[in-house]
Short mmCIF file of C-alpha atoms and ligand atoms in Angstrom, two decimals:
data_model
loop_
_atom_site.label_atom_id
_atom_site.label_comp_id
_atom_site.label_asym_id
_atom_site.label_seq_id
_atom_site.Cartn_x
_atom_site.Cartn_y
_atom_site.Cartn_z
CA MET R 27 6.38 17.51 5.69
CA LYS R 28 9.83 17.20 7.26
CA THR R 29 9.14 17.28 10.95
CA LEU R 30 5.89 16.58 12.73
CA ILE R 31 5.23 17.87 16.24
CA ILE R 32 2.42 16.26 18.18
CA ASN R 33 1.10 17.28 21.58
CA GLY R 34 -0.42 14.08 22.90
CA GLY R 35 -3.21 13.32 25.33
CA LYS R 36 -6.11 14.59 23.20
CA LYS R 37 -9.13 12.34 22.74
CA LEU R 38 -9.95 12.15 19.02
CA ASN R 39 -13.59 12.50 18.06
CA GLY R 40 -14.77 13.35 14.58
CA GLU R 41 -15.07 12.26 10.97
CA ILE R 42 -12.50 11.31 8.34
CA ALA R 43 -13.01 10.53 4.64
CA ILE R 44 -10.99 7.49 3.57
CA SER R 45 -9.12 7.81 0.26
CA GLY R 46 -8.75 5.34 -2.57
CA ALA R 47 -6.10 2.72 -1.81
CA LYS R 48 -2.57 3.84 -2.63
CA ASN R 49 -1.49 0.27 -3.33
CA SER R 50 -4.38 -0.26 -5.72
CA SER R 51 -4.20 3.15 -7.41
CA MET R 52 -0.50 2.79 -8.22
CA LYS R 53 -0.93 -0.53 -10.01
CA ILE R 54 -4.05 0.64 -11.86
CA ILE R 55 -2.25 3.79 -13.02
CA ILE R 56 0.66 1.65 -14.24
CA ALA R 57 -1.68 -0.87 -15.92
CA SER R 58 -3.28 2.03 -17.81
CA ILE R 59 -0.21 2.29 -20.04
CA LEU R 60 -1.10 -1.12 -21.50
CA SER R 61 -3.79 0.67 -23.52
CA SER R 62 -3.34 3.41 -26.12
CA GLU R 63 -6.80 4.80 -25.36
CA PRO R 64 -7.75 7.38 -22.72
CA ILE R 65 -8.65 6.04 -19.28
CA LEU R 66 -10.44 7.85 -16.46
CA LEU R 67 -9.52 6.92 -12.89
CA HIS R 68 -11.48 8.13 -9.86
CA ASN R 69 -10.69 8.05 -6.14
CA ILE R 70 -6.92 8.41 -6.59
CA PRO R 71 -5.26 9.57 -3.33
CA TYR R 72 -3.13 12.70 -3.31
CA VAL R 73 0.01 11.15 -1.79
CA SER R 74 3.62 11.60 -2.80
CA ASP R 75 4.09 8.03 -4.10
CA ILE R 76 1.34 8.73 -6.63
CA THR R 77 2.70 12.14 -7.67
CA THR R 78 6.16 10.58 -8.14
CA LEU R 79 4.63 7.78 -10.23
CA LEU R 80 2.80 10.30 -12.41
CA GLN R 81 6.11 12.15 -12.97
CA ILE R 82 7.76 8.89 -14.06
CA LEU R 83 4.95 8.16 -16.49
CA GLN R 84 5.28 11.64 -17.97
CA THR R 85 8.94 10.90 -18.76
CA LEU R 86 7.66 7.93 -20.80
CA GLY R 87 5.41 10.20 -22.85
CA VAL R 88 2.17 9.41 -21.02
CA LYS R 89 -0.35 12.27 -21.00
CA ILE R 90 -1.85 12.89 -17.57
CA THR R 91 -4.69 15.26 -16.81
CA VAL R 92 -5.73 15.83 -13.23
CA ASN R 93 -9.37 16.84 -12.88
CA GLY R 94 -11.13 18.33 -9.92
CA ASN R 95 -9.67 19.51 -6.68
CA TYR R 96 -6.88 16.97 -6.56
CA THR R 97 -5.15 18.47 -3.56
CA ILE R 98 -7.94 18.63 -0.97
CA ASN R 99 -11.10 16.80 -1.96
CA PRO R 100 -10.99 13.07 -1.21
CA SER R 101 -12.56 12.34 -4.59
CA LYS R 102 -9.93 12.87 -7.31
CA THR R 103 -10.01 11.96 -10.93
CA ILE R 104 -7.13 11.63 -13.35
CA GLU R 105 -7.08 10.88 -17.04
CA ILE R 106 -4.26 8.77 -18.40
CA HIS R 107 -3.63 8.61 -22.11
CA SER R 108 -0.67 6.84 -23.70
CA PRO R 109 -1.23 6.82 -27.47
CA LYS R 110 2.53 6.32 -27.86
CA LEU R 111 5.26 5.61 -25.30
CA THR R 112 8.27 7.72 -26.21
CA SER R 113 10.74 6.10 -23.79
CA GLU R 114 11.26 2.65 -22.28
CA MET R 115 13.84 3.72 -19.76
CA ILE R 116 13.33 4.54 -16.09
CA ASP R 117 16.47 5.79 -14.40
CA TYR R 118 17.65 5.72 -10.80
CA THR R 119 16.57 9.30 -10.02
CA MET R 120 13.03 7.98 -10.41
CA THR R 121 13.23 4.37 -9.20
CA ASN R 122 15.02 5.27 -5.98
CA LYS R 123 11.94 7.25 -4.97
CA ILE R 124 9.37 4.49 -5.42
CA ARG R 125 9.91 0.78 -5.47
CA THR R 126 6.70 0.29 -7.43
CA SER R 127 8.56 1.39 -10.58
CA ILE R 128 9.57 -2.29 -11.01
CA LEU R 129 5.91 -2.92 -11.83
CA MET R 130 6.45 -1.15 -15.14
CA LEU R 131 8.55 -4.10 -16.29
CA GLY R 132 5.52 -6.13 -17.41
CA PRO R 133 3.43 -3.36 -18.99
CA LEU R 134 6.39 -1.80 -20.88
CA LEU R 135 7.49 -5.19 -22.18
CA ALA R 136 3.95 -5.98 -23.29
CA ARG R 137 3.45 -2.59 -24.90
CA ASN R 138 6.86 -1.79 -26.41
CA GLY R 139 8.80 -5.08 -26.32
CA HIS R 140 11.74 -3.49 -24.51
CA VAL R 141 12.41 -1.86 -21.15
CA LYS R 142 15.36 -0.77 -19.01
CA ILE R 143 14.69 -0.01 -15.35
CA SER R 144 17.14 0.94 -12.62
CA LYS R 145 16.83 -1.32 -9.59
CA PRO R 146 14.10 0.06 -7.30
CA GLY R 147 14.35 2.01 -4.06
CA GLY R 148 11.36 2.64 -1.75
CA CYS R 149 10.85 1.94 1.94
CA LYS R 150 13.80 0.03 3.38
CA ILE R 151 11.97 -2.69 5.26
CA GLY R 152 13.92 -5.68 4.02
CA ASP R 153 15.92 -7.18 1.18
CA ARG R 154 12.99 -6.81 -1.25
CA LYS R 155 14.27 -9.01 -4.05
CA ILE R 156 12.81 -8.89 -7.58
CA ASP R 157 13.67 -12.47 -8.62
CA LEU R 158 10.00 -13.49 -8.86
CA HIS R 159 9.20 -10.58 -11.20
CA ILE R 160 12.10 -11.60 -13.42
CA MET R 161 11.17 -15.29 -13.34
CA ALA R 162 7.63 -14.44 -14.49
CA MET R 163 8.86 -12.27 -17.41
CA LYS R 164 11.28 -15.02 -18.49
CA ARG R 165 8.46 -17.58 -18.42
CA LEU R 166 6.48 -15.28 -20.73
CA GLY R 167 9.36 -15.33 -23.20
CA ALA R 168 11.37 -12.20 -22.33
CA THR R 169 15.16 -12.13 -22.40
CA ILE R 170 16.52 -10.41 -19.31
CA ILE R 171 19.88 -8.80 -18.59
CA GLU R 172 20.27 -8.05 -14.90
CA THR R 173 23.17 -6.14 -13.37
CA ASP R 174 23.64 -4.76 -9.87
CA ASP R 175 22.14 -1.47 -11.07
CA TYR R 176 19.44 -2.22 -13.60
CA VAL R 177 17.18 -4.74 -15.29
CA GLU R 178 16.86 -4.72 -19.06
CA ALA R 179 14.27 -6.89 -20.77
CA THR R 180 13.30 -7.52 -24.36
CA THR R 181 10.82 -9.68 -26.24
CA ASN R 182 13.28 -9.83 -29.19
CA GLY R 183 10.77 -8.20 -31.52
CA LYS R 184 8.05 -10.75 -30.77
CA LYS R 185 4.98 -10.66 -28.52
CA LEU R 186 5.13 -12.11 -25.03
CA LYS R 187 3.87 -15.69 -25.05
CA GLY R 188 1.33 -17.17 -22.60
CA ALA R 189 2.81 -19.64 -20.09
CA GLU R 190 2.20 -21.56 -16.90
CA ILE R 191 3.78 -19.71 -13.99
CA ILE R 192 3.96 -21.16 -10.50
CA PHE R 193 5.23 -18.74 -7.89
CA PRO R 194 7.45 -20.48 -5.31
CA LYS R 195 6.58 -17.71 -2.83
CA ILE R 196 3.57 -15.41 -2.59
CA SER R 197 4.36 -11.90 -3.80
CA VAL R 198 1.92 -9.04 -4.33
CA GLY R 199 4.13 -7.17 -6.82
CA ALA R 200 5.25 -10.22 -8.82
CA THR R 201 1.62 -11.37 -9.13
CA GLU R 202 0.62 -7.93 -10.42
CA ASN R 203 3.54 -7.72 -12.85
CA ALA R 204 2.74 -11.16 -14.26
CA ILE R 205 -0.96 -10.32 -14.65
CA MET R 206 -0.16 -7.07 -16.48
CA ALA R 207 2.39 -8.73 -18.76
CA SER R 208 0.13 -11.62 -19.73
CA VAL R 209 -3.17 -9.89 -20.53
CA THR R 210 -2.03 -9.05 -24.08
CA ALA R 211 0.37 -11.99 -24.49
CA GLU R 212 -0.14 -14.48 -27.29
CA GLY R 213 -2.17 -17.46 -26.00
CA ASN R 214 -3.17 -18.42 -22.49
CA THR R 215 -1.42 -17.98 -19.15
CA THR R 216 -2.07 -19.64 -15.82
CA LEU R 217 -0.70 -18.12 -12.64
CA GLN R 218 -0.49 -20.31 -9.54
CA ASN R 219 0.20 -19.50 -5.89
CA ILE R 220 -0.65 -15.85 -6.48
CA ALA R 221 -1.22 -13.13 -3.91
CA ILE R 222 -4.94 -12.39 -3.39
CA GLU R 223 -4.91 -8.99 -1.66
CA PRO R 224 -8.05 -6.87 -2.34
CA GLU R 225 -5.86 -4.47 -4.35
CA ILE R 226 -5.12 -7.33 -6.77
CA ASP R 227 -8.85 -7.97 -7.19
CA ASP R 228 -9.20 -4.26 -7.98
CA LEU R 229 -6.46 -4.50 -10.64
CA ILE R 230 -8.14 -7.56 -12.19
CA LEU R 231 -11.52 -5.82 -12.22
CA PHE R 232 -9.95 -2.78 -13.89
CA LEU R 233 -8.11 -4.81 -16.54
CA ASN R 234 -11.23 -6.84 -17.36
CA LYS R 235 -13.13 -3.56 -17.83
CA LEU R 236 -10.42 -2.61 -20.34
CA GLY R 237 -11.11 -5.82 -22.26
CA ALA R 238 -8.71 -8.28 -20.64
CA LYS R 239 -9.89 -11.86 -20.01
CA ILE R 240 -8.77 -12.78 -16.52
CA THR R 241 -10.64 -15.49 -14.63
CA LYS R 242 -10.07 -16.72 -11.10
CA ILE R 243 -10.04 -20.52 -11.30
CA GLY R 244 -8.87 -21.38 -7.80
CA GLU R 245 -8.21 -19.59 -4.52
CA ARG R 246 -4.68 -18.69 -5.63
CA GLU R 247 -4.95 -19.44 -9.35
CA LEU R 248 -5.75 -17.30 -12.41
CA PHE R 249 -6.44 -18.14 -16.03
CA ILE R 250 -5.64 -15.34 -18.48
CA GLN R 251 -6.66 -15.54 -22.11
CA GLY R 252 -4.43 -13.15 -24.05
CA VAL R 253 -6.27 -10.46 -26.04
CA GLU R 254 -5.01 -8.45 -29.02
CA LYS R 255 -5.34 -5.06 -27.34
CA LEU R 256 -7.01 -3.22 -24.48
CA GLY R 257 -9.52 -0.38 -24.78
CA SER R 258 -10.82 2.46 -22.66
CA THR R 259 -12.70 2.56 -19.36
CA GLU R 260 -13.56 4.48 -16.22
CA HIS R 261 -12.75 3.05 -12.80
CA SER R 262 -12.96 4.06 -9.16
CA THR R 263 -10.35 2.49 -6.91
CA THR R 264 -11.20 0.52 -3.78
CA PRO R 265 -10.94 2.28 -0.36
CA ASP R 266 -7.59 2.21 1.42
CA ARG R 267 -7.91 -0.54 4.06
CA ILE R 268 -4.55 0.32 5.65
CA GLU R 269 -5.44 4.01 5.98
CA ALA R 270 -8.84 3.05 7.44
CA ALA R 271 -7.26 0.71 10.01
CA THR R 272 -4.69 3.38 10.93
CA TYR R 273 -7.46 5.84 11.82
CA ALA R 274 -9.38 3.08 13.63
CA VAL R 275 -6.33 2.65 15.86
CA ALA R 276 -6.13 6.46 16.28
CA ALA R 277 -9.65 6.35 17.73
CA ALA R 278 -8.82 3.43 20.04
CA ILE R 279 -5.42 4.71 21.21
CA THR R 280 -6.98 8.02 22.33
CA ASN R 281 -10.19 6.38 23.58
CA GLY R 282 -12.25 8.49 21.17
CA THR R 283 -14.85 7.86 18.48
CA ILE R 284 -14.13 8.38 14.79
CA ILE R 285 -16.53 7.96 11.89
CA LEU R 286 -14.76 6.84 8.73
CA HIS R 287 -16.58 7.75 5.51
CA HIS R 288 -16.17 6.23 2.03
CA CYS R 289 -15.23 2.90 3.59
CA SER R 290 -17.73 0.12 4.14
CA ILE R 291 -17.37 -2.50 6.86
CA LYS R 292 -16.20 -4.92 4.13
CA VAL R 293 -12.92 -3.01 3.99
CA PHE R 294 -12.11 -4.56 7.38
CA ASP R 295 -13.21 -8.08 6.42
CA ASN R 296 -10.07 -10.00 7.34
CA ILE R 297 -9.01 -7.94 10.37
CA ILE R 298 -12.26 -7.02 12.08
CA GLY R 299 -12.01 -10.13 14.28
CA ILE R 300 -8.51 -9.20 15.41
CA LEU R 301 -9.42 -5.56 16.02
CA SER R 302 -12.45 -6.68 18.00
CA GLN R 303 -10.28 -9.07 20.02
CA VAL R 304 -8.01 -6.20 21.12
CA GLY R 305 -11.01 -4.06 22.00
CA ILE R 306 -11.78 -1.96 18.91
CA ASP R 307 -15.43 -1.86 17.98
CA ILE R 308 -16.22 -1.20 14.28
CA LYS R 309 -19.85 -0.86 13.22
CA PRO R 310 -21.45 0.10 9.90
CA PHE R 311 -22.55 3.73 9.65
CA VAL R 312 -24.48 5.46 6.87
CA SER R 313 -24.23 9.25 6.65
CA LYS R 314 -27.16 11.62 5.98
CA ASP R 315 -26.17 11.73 2.31
CA HIS R 316 -26.16 7.90 2.21
CA ILE R 317 -22.38 7.48 2.09
CA GLU R 318 -21.32 4.14 3.56
CA GLY R 319 -18.86 4.24 6.41
CA VAL R 320 -18.03 2.82 9.81
CA ILE R 321 -18.00 4.15 13.35
CA VAL R 322 -15.01 3.19 15.49
CA THR R 323 -14.80 3.23 19.30
CA ARG R 324 -13.22 1.15 22.02
CA SER R 325 -15.51 -1.74 22.85
CA GLN R 326 -14.16 -1.86 26.38
CA ASN R 327 -12.20 0.53 28.53
CA ASN R 328 -9.29 -1.85 28.87
CA LEU R 329 -7.72 -3.04 25.65
CA SER R 330 -6.57 -6.68 25.43
CA PRO R 331 -3.10 -7.95 24.48
CA ILE R 332 -2.73 -10.24 21.47
CA GLU R 333 -0.41 -12.78 19.85
CA ILE R 334 -0.41 -12.37 16.12
CA GLN R 335 1.67 -13.09 13.00
CA THR R 336 1.80 -11.17 9.71
CA ASN R 337 1.24 -13.25 6.57
CA PRO R 338 -0.12 -12.74 3.04
CA TYR R 339 -3.84 -11.92 2.72
CA PRO R 340 -6.26 -13.06 4.09
CA HIS R 341 -3.99 -13.14 7.15
CA PHE R 342 -2.93 -10.12 9.20
CA PRO R 343 -1.16 -7.57 6.93
CA THR R 344 2.46 -6.60 7.47
CA ASP R 345 1.50 -2.97 6.76
CA LEU R 346 -0.52 -2.94 9.98
CA GLN R 347 2.19 -4.54 12.11
CA PRO R 348 3.64 -1.22 13.40
CA ILE R 349 0.15 0.29 13.63
CA LEU R 350 -1.18 -2.48 15.89
CA MET R 351 2.09 -2.43 17.83
CA ALA R 352 1.45 1.23 18.74
CA LEU R 353 -1.84 0.21 20.36
CA MET R 354 -0.34 -2.82 22.11
CA ALA R 355 2.39 -0.56 23.54
CA ILE R 356 -0.22 0.95 25.89
CA THR R 357 -2.28 -2.23 26.37
CA HIS R 358 -1.95 -3.89 29.77
CA GLY R 359 -0.31 -7.35 29.50
CA THR R 360 2.17 -8.89 27.07
CA SER R 361 1.56 -9.03 23.32
CA VAL R 362 3.66 -10.84 20.73
CA ILE R 363 3.70 -9.70 17.11
CA THR R 364 5.62 -11.82 14.60
CA GLU R 365 6.74 -10.26 11.30
CA ASN R 366 6.92 -12.96 8.63
CA ILE R 367 6.95 -10.88 5.42
CA PHE R 368 9.81 -8.37 5.66
CA GLU R 369 12.97 -9.23 7.58
CA ASP R 370 13.78 -5.63 8.50
CA ARG R 371 10.39 -4.28 9.44
CA MET R 372 10.96 -3.73 13.16
CA GLN R 373 13.13 -0.63 12.88
CA HIS R 374 10.46 1.41 14.64
CA VAL R 375 10.83 -0.55 17.88
CA PRO R 376 13.77 1.50 19.29
CA GLU R 377 11.85 4.65 18.35
CA PHE R 378 8.72 3.43 20.17
CA ASN R 379 10.91 2.68 23.20
CA LYS R 380 12.19 6.28 23.20
CA LEU R 381 8.57 7.25 23.94
CA GLY R 382 8.50 4.93 26.96
CA ALA R 383 7.26 1.72 25.32
CA ASN R 384 8.67 -1.57 26.57
CA ILE R 385 9.28 -3.66 23.47
CA GLU R 386 11.96 -6.27 22.93
CA ILE R 387 12.85 -7.83 19.57
CA GLN R 388 13.56 -11.56 19.63
CA GLY R 389 14.24 -12.68 16.06
CA LYS R 390 11.05 -12.15 14.07
CA ASN R 391 9.04 -11.47 17.23
CA ALA R 392 8.35 -8.26 19.07
CA ILE R 393 7.53 -8.85 22.73
CA ILE R 394 5.43 -5.89 23.80
CA ARG R 395 4.91 -5.36 27.53
CA GLY R 396 2.16 -2.77 27.74
CA VAL R 397 2.92 0.38 29.76
CA GLU R 398 0.51 2.68 31.57
CA GLN R 399 1.63 5.86 29.83
CA LEU R 400 3.91 6.94 26.95
CA HIS R 401 5.85 10.21 27.19
CA GLY R 402 7.22 12.88 24.88
CA ASN R 403 10.60 12.73 23.09
CA THR R 404 12.23 13.21 19.68
CA VAL R 405 12.05 10.22 17.34
CA SER R 406 12.69 9.44 13.67
CA GLY R 407 10.49 7.86 11.04
CA THR R 408 12.00 4.77 9.39
CA ASP R 409 9.38 3.89 6.76
CA LEU R 410 5.84 4.83 5.78
CA ARG R 411 3.76 2.69 8.17
CA ALA R 412 6.31 2.90 10.98
CA THR R 413 6.17 6.70 10.87
CA ALA R 414 2.37 6.71 10.93
CA ALA R 415 2.60 4.34 13.90
CA LEU R 416 4.96 6.73 15.69
CA ALA R 417 2.36 9.46 15.22
CA LEU R 418 -0.23 7.12 16.79
CA CYS R 419 2.06 6.54 19.79
CA ALA R 420 2.53 10.31 20.03
CA LEU R 421 -1.24 10.82 20.25
CA ALA R 422 -1.23 8.62 23.36
CA THR R 423 1.60 10.41 25.19
CA ASN R 424 1.21 12.99 27.94
CA GLY R 425 3.86 15.18 26.32
CA THR R 426 5.22 16.55 23.07
CA VAL R 427 6.69 14.28 20.40
CA THR R 428 8.87 15.54 17.57
CA ILE R 429 9.00 13.13 14.64
CA ASN R 430 11.86 13.66 12.21
CA ASN R 431 11.68 12.18 8.66
CA ALA R 432 7.92 12.63 8.85
CA TYR R 433 7.80 12.95 5.04
CA TYR R 434 7.32 9.17 4.97
CA ILE R 435 3.71 9.74 6.03
CA ASP R 436 3.07 11.86 2.91
CA ARG R 437 3.96 8.85 0.77
CA GLY R 438 0.80 7.02 1.73
CA TYR R 439 -1.61 9.13 3.81
CA GLN R 440 -3.56 11.98 2.25
CA ASN R 441 -4.18 14.93 4.62
CA PHE R 442 -2.94 12.97 7.65
CA VAL R 443 -2.32 16.02 9.86
CA ARG R 444 -5.47 17.81 8.75
CA ASN R 445 -7.63 14.72 9.33
CA LEU R 446 -6.35 14.18 12.88
CA ASN R 447 -6.53 17.88 13.77
CA ARG R 448 -10.14 18.01 12.62
CA CYS R 449 -10.85 15.24 15.13
CA GLY R 450 -9.31 17.29 17.95
CA GLY R 451 -5.63 16.34 17.64
CA ASP R 452 -2.82 18.84 18.14
CA LEU R 453 -0.37 18.26 15.28
CA ARG R 454 1.75 20.70 13.36
CA THR R 455 4.44 20.35 10.73
CA ILE R 456 7.69 22.13 10.09
N1 EPU F 505 9.88 -11.15 -2.64
C1 EPU F 505 10.88 -11.94 -3.17
N2 EPU F 505 11.11 -11.85 -4.51
C2 EPU F 505 10.38 -11.03 -5.32
C3 EPU F 505 9.36 -10.25 -4.76
C4 EPU F 505 9.12 -10.33 -3.40
O1 EPU F 505 11.55 -12.69 -2.46
O2 EPU F 505 10.65 -11.00 -6.53
C5 EPU F 505 9.65 -11.22 -1.18
C6 EPU F 505 9.84 -9.86 -0.50
O3 EPU F 505 11.20 -9.62 -0.22
C7 EPU F 505 8.98 -10.02 0.72
C8 EPU F 505 7.83 -10.90 0.24
O4 EPU F 505 8.28 -11.53 -0.96
O5 EPU F 505 9.70 -10.70 1.70
C9 EPU F 505 6.55 -10.18 -0.06
O6 EPU F 505 6.80 -9.07 -0.91
P1 EPU F 505 5.72 -8.56 -1.95
O7 EPU F 505 6.26 -8.70 -3.32
O8 EPU F 505 4.41 -9.21 -1.65
O9 EPU F 505 5.61 -7.02 -1.58
P2 EPU F 505 5.58 -5.78 -2.56
O10 EPU F 505 4.74 -6.08 -3.75
O11 EPU F 505 6.94 -5.28 -2.76
C10 EPU F 505 3.40 -4.75 -1.54
C11 EPU F 505 3.01 -3.43 -0.94
C12 EPU F 505 3.65 -3.29 0.44
C13 EPU F 505 3.18 -4.45 1.30
C14 EPU F 505 3.54 -5.79 0.64
C15 EPU F 505 3.02 -7.00 1.38
C16 EPU F 505 2.72 -1.94 -2.77
C17 EPU F 505 3.22 -0.77 -3.54
N3 EPU F 505 3.46 -2.35 -1.77
O12 EPU F 505 4.82 -4.72 -1.67
O13 EPU F 505 3.14 -2.07 0.98
O14 EPU F 505 3.82 -4.37 2.56
O15 EPU F 505 2.96 -5.81 -0.70
O16 EPU F 505 1.66 -6.92 1.55
O17 EPU F 505 1.67 -2.49 -3.07
C18 EPU F 505 3.23 -0.05 2.18
O18 EPU F 505 2.17 0.28 1.61
O19 EPU F 505 3.71 0.58 3.15
C19 EPU F 505 3.94 -1.24 1.71
C20 EPU F 505 5.20 -1.47 2.01
#
């Protein structure tokens, strides 16, 4: 979708099926190329980041079969089979579309001993360095040539070798790359100061099902015993906690009630307290056909302002920073949201203000003075979550909002427009 037009002021009431997590599915799809046997993955969301990733894998010779109604039904299954990888090169036409392509560094090195990847693109929310990925590969014995444009890595004809890796900074991607590279390395690896997002637990679970030997030995510490090779398995990815929280805010911002299916209350474990503090009530709900879900409403008519900082899991996620900011924009009082992960992840603030919000950026902080009512205007999406957040603001206006660059939403939300319209929203795309 290029442009999204939203007529605001509609209370959203209805039901939405939550997809498998994009940020878990992508890593699990990539990790699948570590094995030469067929792998069946369920609950893969139909979003453009995934379709781009599948295209990249096809250029490497990976066979992909999509089963079932991949385009509409929330339950999608794909089979990945990489008996032989015919290329170890990922060029800029691919990597500029998704940043996650850097996560192929570890698996391709482990599988083929050589890889050349153009430096990644993706959402422009900060500097997004890859030094920690490179440090981890070097520790495992790879030789790396890095230029401004690409990273080339080789194991010099040998296997990667287990090592002790201590991350100086917590990184989701570097943790995942190091895990994937070390599962088939020679000997044992310990990883310290790792990221512990639920999507990483999902990746570990998946790899262990394939025959890897990964053990959590401390809160942020893993022990990995290298195995000769990985086998075959079937896996269903964890629900998308960011998608679920986005729709929870859609319910609250329009003062409606939305039932979220395929998403247990556990999906909200680390943020339910914060959402409850601002006035969002999330309760378990089991459908007639016994599918676990939650029911989301406002717990009080007046929402409450909040002071909050983004930090690695289990703290408040950076991906929800713009989403929560949309709600705080119409919440009476002053909220302060501090962005500690990405230095450039406040680009949506001027766009929010075009809709009548009163938000000021002071360094890493956004000072949000809640307004009574947002109004219509034309705005532009700046990254995936920011664009979804603009759509949330639009739902709360008393006018019409035109969102340019709305394609960002397709990167991470399956059936976004359809889901909201089925709850009574008035959204259309051009
Ligand atoms: N960093 C470095 N060096 C590195 C790697 C990261 O300095 O080698 C820095 C980054 O610049 C950033 C911080 O470490 O300041 C954290 O980055 P991290 O590596 O954790 O992020 P990521 O793996 O690139 C994933 C998600 C993001 C999410 C972040 C943080 C995927 C595909 N992406 O990115 O999701 O915001 O973790 O939780 O899993 C999104 O879904 O919209 C999205 C951007």
